[in-house]
PDB file of C-alpha atoms in Angstrom:
ATOM      1  CA  MET O  11      15.432  18.461  13.687  1.00 71.00           C
ATOM      2  CA  THR O  12      16.641  15.257  12.040  1.00 84.00           C
ATOM      3  CA  LEU O  13      14.275  13.883   9.424  1.00 93.00           C
ATOM      4  CA  TYR O  14      13.944  10.105   9.274  1.00 95.00           C
ATOM      5  CA  CYS O  15      12.632   8.041   6.384  1.00 98.00           C
ATOM      6  CA  PRO O  16       9.278   6.688   7.590  1.00 97.00           C
ATOM      7  CA  LEU O  17       9.965   3.349   5.864  1.00 98.00           C
ATOM      8  CA  CYS O  18      13.600   2.362   6.484  1.00 98.00           C
ATOM      9  CA  GLN O  19      14.399   4.922   9.219  1.00 97.00           C
ATOM     10  CA  SER O  20      17.469   6.233   7.380  1.00 97.00           C
ATOM     11  CA  THR O  21      18.528   9.847   7.908  1.00 97.00           C
ATOM     12  CA  HIS O  22      19.884  10.036   4.348  1.00 97.00           C
ATOM     13  CA  VAL O  23      16.900  12.041   3.129  1.00 97.00           C
ATOM     14  CA  VAL O  24      16.978  14.737   0.443  1.00 97.00           C
ATOM     15  CA  ASP O  25      14.522  17.299  -0.918  1.00 96.00           C
ATOM     16  CA  PHE O  26      12.585  15.930  -3.871  1.00 97.00           C
ATOM     17  CA  GLU O  27       9.756  18.283  -4.854  1.00 96.00           C
ATOM     18  CA  GLN O  28       7.738  21.239  -3.624  1.00 95.00           C
ATOM     19  CA  ASP O  29       4.291  22.160  -4.898  1.00 93.00           C
ATOM     20  CA  LYS O  30       1.663  24.602  -3.713  1.00 91.00           C
ATOM     21  CA  ARG O  31       0.282  22.009  -1.312  1.00 90.00           C
ATOM     22  CA  ARG O  32       3.243  20.215   0.253  1.00 95.00           C
ATOM     23  CA  ARG O  33       6.953  19.537   0.340  1.00 96.00           C
ATOM     24  CA  TYR O  34       8.238  16.065  -0.532  1.00 97.00           C
ATOM     25  CA  PHE O  35      11.402  14.226   0.411  1.00 97.00           C
ATOM     26  CA  ARG O  36      13.179  11.162  -1.001  1.00 98.00           C
ATOM     27  CA  CYS O  37      15.090   8.572   0.984  1.00 98.00           C
ATOM     28  CA  GLU O  38      18.371   7.695  -0.702  1.00 98.00           C
ATOM     29  CA  PRO O  39      18.713   4.077   0.567  1.00 98.00           C
ATOM     30  CA  CYS O  40      15.136   2.841  -0.078  1.00 98.00           C
ATOM     31  CA  SER O  41      13.903   5.440  -2.636  1.00 98.00           C
ATOM     32  CA  LEU O  42      10.647   6.118  -0.781  1.00 98.00           C
ATOM     33  CA  VAL O  43       9.209   9.552  -1.541  1.00 98.00           C
ATOM     34  CA  PHE O  44       7.175  10.970   1.311  1.00 97.00           C
ATOM     35  CA  ALA O  45       5.234  14.113   2.100  1.00 96.00           C
ATOM     36  CA  ASP O  46       6.389  16.490   4.795  1.00 95.00           C
ATOM     37  CA  PRO O  47       5.033  15.061   8.087  1.00 92.00           C
ATOM     38  CA  ALA O  48       3.959  18.592   9.056  1.00 90.00           C
ATOM     39  CA  SER O  49       1.371  18.559   6.262  1.00 90.00           C
ATOM     40  CA  ARG O  50      -0.539  15.503   7.473  1.00 85.00           C
ATOM     41  CA  LEU O  51      -4.278  15.649   7.989  1.00 82.00           C
ATOM     42  CA  SER O  52      -5.832  14.997  11.352  1.00 77.00           C
ATOM     43  CA  PRO O  53      -7.572  11.618  11.801  1.00 73.00           C
ATOM     44  CA  GLU O  54     -10.935  13.399  11.549  1.00 77.00           C
ATOM     45  CA  GLU O  55      -9.975  15.131   8.287  1.00 79.00           C
ATOM     46  CA  GLU O  56      -8.621  11.889   6.876  1.00 76.00           C
ATOM     47  CA  LYS O  57     -11.774   9.947   7.747  1.00 73.00           C
ATOM     48  CA  ALA O  58     -13.954  12.663   6.181  1.00 76.00           C
ATOM     49  CA  HIS O  59     -11.963  12.356   2.958  1.00 69.00           C
ATOM     50  CA  TYR O  60     -12.388   8.562   2.884  1.00 69.00           C
ATOM     51  CA  ASP O  61     -16.110   8.928   3.438  1.00 65.00           C
ATOM     52  CA  LEU O  62     -16.297  10.593   0.009  1.00 63.00           C
ATOM     53  CA  HIS O  63     -15.210   7.375  -1.725  1.00 61.00           C
ATOM     54  CA  GLU O  64     -17.988   5.561  -3.527  1.00 57.00           C
ATOM     55  CA  ASN O  65     -16.700   2.069  -4.322  1.00 60.00           C
ATOM     56  CA  SER O  66     -19.441  -0.538  -4.429  1.00 55.00           C
ATOM     57  CA  ALA O  67     -19.660  -4.184  -5.445  1.00 56.00           C
ATOM     58  CA  GLU O  68     -22.199  -3.189  -8.109  1.00 64.00           C
ATOM     59  CA  ASP O  69     -19.728  -0.877  -9.846  1.00 74.00           C
ATOM     60  CA  GLU O  70     -18.411  -2.951 -12.740  1.00 83.00           C
ATOM     61  CA  GLY O  71     -15.663  -0.437 -13.476  1.00 85.00           C
ATOM     62  CA  TYR O  72     -14.364  -0.725  -9.926  1.00 84.00           C
ATOM     63  CA  ARG O  73     -14.468  -4.537 -10.121  1.00 90.00           C
ATOM     64  CA  GLN O  74     -12.478  -4.371 -13.357  1.00 93.00           C
ATOM     65  CA  PHE O  75      -9.962  -2.125 -11.611  1.00 92.00           C
ATOM     66  CA  LEU O  76      -9.558  -4.606  -8.747  1.00 94.00           C
ATOM     67  CA  SER O  77      -9.309  -7.525 -11.166  1.00 95.00           C
ATOM     68  CA  ARG O  78      -5.855  -6.178 -12.042  1.00 96.00           C
ATOM     69  CA  VAL O  79      -4.698  -7.575  -8.703  1.00 97.00           C
ATOM     70  CA  ALA O  80      -7.299 -10.321  -8.163  1.00 97.00           C
ATOM     71  CA  THR O  81      -6.539 -12.156 -11.422  1.00 96.00           C
ATOM     72  CA  PRO O  82      -2.730 -12.466 -11.167  1.00 97.00           C
ATOM     73  CA  LEU O  83      -2.964 -13.210  -7.439  1.00 97.00           C
ATOM     74  CA  SER O  84      -5.486 -15.977  -8.088  1.00 96.00           C
ATOM     75  CA  GLU O  85      -3.090 -17.497 -10.617  1.00 96.00           C
ATOM     76  CA  LYS O  86      -0.384 -17.582  -7.933  1.00 96.00           C
ATOM     77  CA  LEU O  87      -2.729 -19.085  -5.343  1.00 96.00           C
ATOM     78  CA  GLY O  88      -4.005 -21.950  -7.485  1.00 93.00           C
ATOM     79  CA  ILE O  89      -7.405 -23.614  -7.244  1.00 90.00           C
ATOM     80  CA  ALA O  90      -7.288 -24.830  -3.634  1.00 95.00           C
ATOM     81  CA  SER O  91      -9.118 -22.677  -1.089  1.00 96.00           C
ATOM     82  CA  LYS O  92      -6.828 -20.378   0.876  1.00 97.00           C
ATOM     83  CA  GLN O  93      -7.179 -18.104   3.914  1.00 98.00           C
ATOM     84  CA  GLY O  94      -6.830 -14.428   3.023  1.00 98.00           C
ATOM     85  CA  LEU O  95      -6.980 -10.986   4.617  1.00 98.00           C
ATOM     86  CA  ASP O  96      -7.857  -7.729   2.859  1.00 98.00           C
ATOM     87  CA  PHE O  97      -5.877  -5.105   4.827  1.00 97.00           C
ATOM     88  CA  GLY O  98      -7.192  -1.567   4.393  1.00 94.00           C
ATOM     89  CA  CYS O  99     -10.422  -2.716   2.762  1.00 90.00           C
ATOM     90  CA  GLY O 100     -12.132   0.679   3.004  1.00 86.00           C
ATOM     91  CA  PRO O 101     -15.889   1.170   3.376  1.00 85.00           C
ATOM     92  CA  GLY O 102     -16.753  -1.436   0.730  1.00 83.00           C
ATOM     93  CA  PRO O 103     -14.681  -4.663   0.849  1.00 90.00           C
ATOM     94  CA  VAL O 104     -15.196  -5.453  -2.836  1.00 93.00           C
ATOM     95  CA  LEU O 105     -11.888  -7.250  -3.360  1.00 95.00           C
ATOM     96  CA  ALA O 106     -12.582  -9.573  -0.426  1.00 96.00           C
ATOM     97  CA  SER O 107     -15.932 -10.410  -2.006  1.00 94.00           C
ATOM     98  CA  MET O 108     -14.324 -11.110  -5.382  1.00 95.00           C
ATOM     99  CA  LEU O 109     -11.755 -13.443  -3.834  1.00 96.00           C
ATOM    100  CA  ALA O 110     -14.407 -15.164  -1.724  1.00 96.00           C
ATOM    101  CA  ASP O 111     -16.284 -15.818  -4.968  1.00 94.00           C
ATOM    102  CA  LYS O 112     -13.165 -17.682  -6.120  1.00 94.00           C
ATOM    103  CA  GLY O 113     -13.458 -19.999  -3.124  1.00 95.00           C
ATOM    104  CA  HIS O 114     -11.134 -18.356  -0.618  1.00 97.00           C
ATOM    105  CA  THR O 115     -12.011 -17.631   3.003  1.00 98.00           C
ATOM    106  CA  MET O 116     -11.611 -13.912   3.565  1.00 98.00           C
ATOM    107  CA  SER O 117     -11.163 -11.678   6.591  1.00 98.00           C
ATOM    108  CA  ILE O 118     -11.111  -7.886   6.385  1.00 97.00           C
ATOM    109  CA  TYR O 119      -9.448  -5.092   8.320  1.00 97.00           C
ATOM    110  CA  ASP O 120      -9.536  -1.317   8.065  1.00 94.00           C
ATOM    111  CA  PRO O 121      -8.643   1.089  10.892  1.00 92.00           C
ATOM    112  CA  TYR O 122     -11.677   3.258  10.123  1.00 88.00           C
ATOM    113  CA  PHE O 123     -14.305   0.980   8.581  1.00 90.00           C
ATOM    114  CA  SER O 124     -13.548  -2.547   9.885  1.00 94.00           C
ATOM    115  CA  PRO O 125     -11.448  -1.987  13.008  1.00 94.00           C
ATOM    116  CA  ASP O 126     -11.664  -5.517  14.449  1.00 95.00           C
ATOM    117  CA  THR O 127      -8.028  -6.073  15.416  1.00 96.00           C
ATOM    118  CA  THR O 128      -8.555  -9.742  16.324  1.00 97.00           C
ATOM    119  CA  VAL O 129      -8.030 -10.582  12.637  1.00 97.00           C
ATOM    120  CA  LEU O 130      -4.481  -9.213  13.011  1.00 97.00           C
ATOM    121  CA  GLU O 131      -3.630 -11.962  15.477  1.00 97.00           C
ATOM    122  CA  ALA O 132      -3.619 -14.692  12.814  1.00 97.00           C
ATOM    123  CA  GLN O 133      -1.470 -15.505   9.798  1.00 98.00           C
ATOM    124  CA  TYR O 134      -2.817 -15.946   6.283  1.00 98.00           C
ATOM    125  CA  ASP O 135      -1.925 -17.666   3.027  1.00 98.00           C
ATOM    126  CA  PHE O 136      -2.220 -14.263   1.385  1.00 98.00           C
ATOM    127  CA  VAL O 137      -2.791 -10.629   2.321  1.00 98.00           C
ATOM    128  CA  THR O 138      -4.041  -7.944  -0.048  1.00 98.00           C
ATOM    129  CA  CYS O 139      -3.440  -4.227   0.384  1.00 97.00           C
ATOM    130  CA  THR O 140      -4.935  -2.267  -2.503  1.00 96.00           C
ATOM    131  CA  GLU O 141      -4.706   1.513  -2.770  1.00 93.00           C
ATOM    132  CA  ALA O 142      -3.846   1.698   0.927  1.00 93.00           C
ATOM    133  CA  ILE O 143      -0.059   1.623   1.356  1.00 96.00           C
ATOM    134  CA  GLU O 144       0.250   5.170   0.032  1.00 96.00           C
ATOM    135  CA  HIS O 145      -1.835   6.301   3.033  1.00 93.00           C
ATOM    136  CA  PHE O 146       0.576   4.872   5.626  1.00 94.00           C
ATOM    137  CA  TYR O 147       2.050   7.552   7.904  1.00 94.00           C
ATOM    138  CA  LEU O 148       4.409   5.015   9.515  1.00 93.00           C
ATOM    139  CA  PRO O 149       5.119   2.552   6.722  1.00 96.00           C
ATOM    140  CA  HIS O 150       8.005   0.948   8.626  1.00 97.00           C
ATOM    141  CA  LYS O 151       5.497  -0.163  11.259  1.00 97.00           C
ATOM    142  CA  GLU O 152       2.702  -1.142   8.877  1.00 96.00           C
ATOM    143  CA  TRP O 153       5.077  -2.949   6.513  1.00 98.00           C
ATOM    144  CA  ARG O 154       6.340  -5.098   9.371  1.00 97.00           C
ATOM    145  CA  GLN O 155       2.757  -5.754  10.361  1.00 97.00           C
ATOM    146  CA  LEU O 156       1.828  -6.807   6.830  1.00 98.00           C
ATOM    147  CA  LEU O 157       4.756  -9.218   6.665  1.00 97.00           C
ATOM    148  CA  SER O 158       3.882 -10.697  10.060  1.00 97.00           C
ATOM    149  CA  LEU O 159       0.396 -11.516   8.752  1.00 98.00           C
ATOM    150  CA  VAL O 160       1.700 -13.632   5.861  1.00 98.00           C
ATOM    151  CA  LYS O 161       2.610 -17.281   6.402  1.00 97.00           C
ATOM    152  CA  PRO O 162       5.973 -18.467   5.095  1.00 97.00           C
ATOM    153  CA  GLY O 163       5.456 -19.281   1.433  1.00 97.00           C
ATOM    154  CA  GLY O 164       2.445 -16.943   1.321  1.00 97.00           C
ATOM    155  CA  TRP O 165       1.733 -13.886  -0.796  1.00 98.00           C
ATOM    156  CA  LEU O 166       1.433 -10.173  -0.159  1.00 98.00           C
ATOM    157  CA  ALA O 167      -0.438  -8.413  -2.982  1.00 98.00           C
ATOM    158  CA  ILE O 168      -0.020  -4.641  -3.191  1.00 98.00           C
ATOM    159  CA  MET O 169      -1.725  -2.185  -5.516  1.00 97.00           C
ATOM    160  CA  THR O 170      -0.385   1.372  -5.577  1.00 97.00           C
ATOM    161  CA  LYS O 171       0.769   3.837  -8.215  1.00 97.00           C
ATOM    162  CA  LEU O 172       4.558   3.936  -8.501  1.00 98.00           C
ATOM    163  CA  VAL O 173       6.948   6.866  -8.608  1.00 98.00           C
ATOM    164  CA  ILE O 174       8.834   6.960 -11.927  1.00 96.00           C
ATOM    165  CA  ASP O 175      11.107   9.998 -11.656  1.00 95.00           C
ATOM    166  CA  ALA O 176      11.176  13.614 -10.514  1.00 94.00           C
ATOM    167  CA  ASP O 177       9.853  15.034 -13.783  1.00 95.00           C
ATOM    168  CA  ALA O 178       6.844  12.703 -13.828  1.00 96.00           C
ATOM    169  CA  PHE O 179       6.233  13.377 -10.138  1.00 96.00           C
ATOM    170  CA  LYS O 180       5.784  17.093 -10.783  1.00 95.00           C
ATOM    171  CA  ARG O 181       2.805  16.362 -13.061  1.00 94.00           C
ATOM    172  CA  TRP O 182       1.464  13.395 -11.091  1.00 96.00           C
ATOM    173  CA  HIS O 183      -2.182  13.665 -10.025  1.00 94.00           C
ATOM    174  CA  TYR O 184      -1.638  10.894  -7.463  1.00 95.00           C
ATOM    175  CA  LYS O 185       0.371  13.136  -5.153  1.00 95.00           C
ATOM    176  CA  ASN O 186      -2.443  15.715  -5.057  1.00 93.00           C
ATOM    177  CA  ASP O 187      -4.650  13.573  -2.830  1.00 91.00           C
ATOM    178  CA  PRO O 188      -3.962  14.951   0.674  1.00 91.00           C
ATOM    179  CA  THR O 189      -4.282  11.464   2.196  1.00 91.00           C
ATOM    180  CA  HIS O 190      -1.488  10.110  -0.029  1.00 94.00           C
ATOM    181  CA  VAL O 191       1.717  10.547   1.965  1.00 96.00           C
ATOM    182  CA  SER O 192       4.046   7.617   1.099  1.00 97.00           C
ATOM    183  CA  PHE O 193       5.012   7.012  -2.513  1.00 98.00           C
ATOM    184  CA  PHE O 194       6.745   3.787  -3.496  1.00 98.00           C
ATOM    185  CA  SER O 195       8.713   2.903  -6.616  1.00 98.00           C
ATOM    186  CA  ARG O 196      10.045  -0.296  -8.151  1.00 98.00           C
ATOM    187  CA  GLU O 197      13.330   0.490  -6.447  1.00 98.00           C
ATOM    188  CA  THR O 198      11.572   0.703  -3.082  1.00 98.00           C
ATOM    189  CA  PHE O 199       9.939  -2.695  -3.450  1.00 98.00           C
ATOM    190  CA  CYS O 200      13.202  -4.244  -4.675  1.00 98.00           C
ATOM    191  CA  PHE O 201      14.911  -2.775  -1.590  1.00 98.00           C
ATOM    192  CA  LEU O 202      12.252  -4.290   0.689  1.00 98.00           C
ATOM    193  CA  ALA O 203      12.314  -7.648  -1.105  1.00 98.00           C
ATOM    194  CA  ASP O 204      16.104  -7.878  -0.763  1.00 97.00           C
ATOM    195  CA  ARG O 205      16.064  -6.788   2.877  1.00 97.00           C
ATOM    196  CA  ASP O 206      13.165  -8.944   4.002  1.00 97.00           C
ATOM    197  CA  GLY O 207      13.645 -12.155   2.023  1.00 96.00           C
ATOM    198  CA  LEU O 208      10.839 -11.759  -0.507  1.00 98.00           C
ATOM    199  CA  ASP O 209      10.436 -12.681  -4.143  1.00 98.00           C
ATOM    200  CA  VAL O 210       8.907  -9.762  -6.052  1.00 98.00           C
ATOM    201  CA  ASP O 211       6.843  -9.801  -9.240  1.00 98.00           C
ATOM    202  CA  PHE O 212       5.697  -6.547 -10.850  1.00 98.00           C
ATOM    203  CA  VAL O 213       2.416  -6.905 -12.772  1.00 97.00           C
ATOM    204  CA  GLY O 214       1.551  -3.999 -15.042  1.00 91.00           C
ATOM    205  CA  ASN O 215       2.125  -0.497 -13.716  1.00 93.00           C
ATOM    206  CA  ASP O 216       0.636  -0.703 -10.237  1.00 96.00           C
ATOM    207  CA  VAL O 217       0.437  -4.276  -8.934  1.00 98.00           C
ATOM    208  CA  ILE O 218       3.226  -5.826  -6.892  1.00 98.00           C
ATOM    209  CA  LEU O 219       3.092  -9.454  -5.788  1.00 98.00           C
ATOM    210  CA  LEU O 220       5.569 -10.437  -3.095  1.00 98.00           C
ATOM    211  CA  ARG O 221       6.129 -13.997  -1.911  1.00 98.00           C
ATOM    212  CA  LYS O 222       7.423 -14.584   1.595  1.00 97.00           C
ATOM    213  CA  ARG O 223      10.118 -17.221   1.329  1.00 93.00           C
ATOM    214  CA  ASN O 224       9.822 -20.347   3.460  1.00 84.00           C
ATOM    215  CA  GLU O 225      11.803 -20.017   6.655  1.00 68.00           C
TER     216      GLU O 225
END
């Protein structure tokens, strides 16, 4: 059976790594590393895993973690109030609350915890997607959806740990989470930015800010 990259749909896919849990492949054109589709959890197993997360607005450590994306994004947005969407907000939409505190009007969406799809019918000045893109089984579909939600000139703010190389991947705790199935790198985001007409800014080790160019 032909294996397709779940992000760019290329068939130029090679073996990348095998551990005791799963097999991983790498797409040569876009550099996405992805887990063997046969190893995916069921929706019920995935939801049960997410229910174990304990991220609350009262957790100062978690707020500091999210500030790594909230602060540089806020600098890009300026002081005027903007319309934003937190995509994949999880059970506790802390980032949306933090950005609302900065004066922005926030909507939230999560397929398990905030499944109101009417918010996906609008466009926004900015969309955030923190620690969610690595969970995407069909990133080609969800990436297109994310881009469609951003107005021309708007921002897409991603937070995810990035693949460095094969040696680092072997020791990487991030791949051991069974709900993490799509692993991006700088090369992947540069590929997407070039293909889709985006300006990309890497902030630190795990924040990627992408601006959708005016049409």
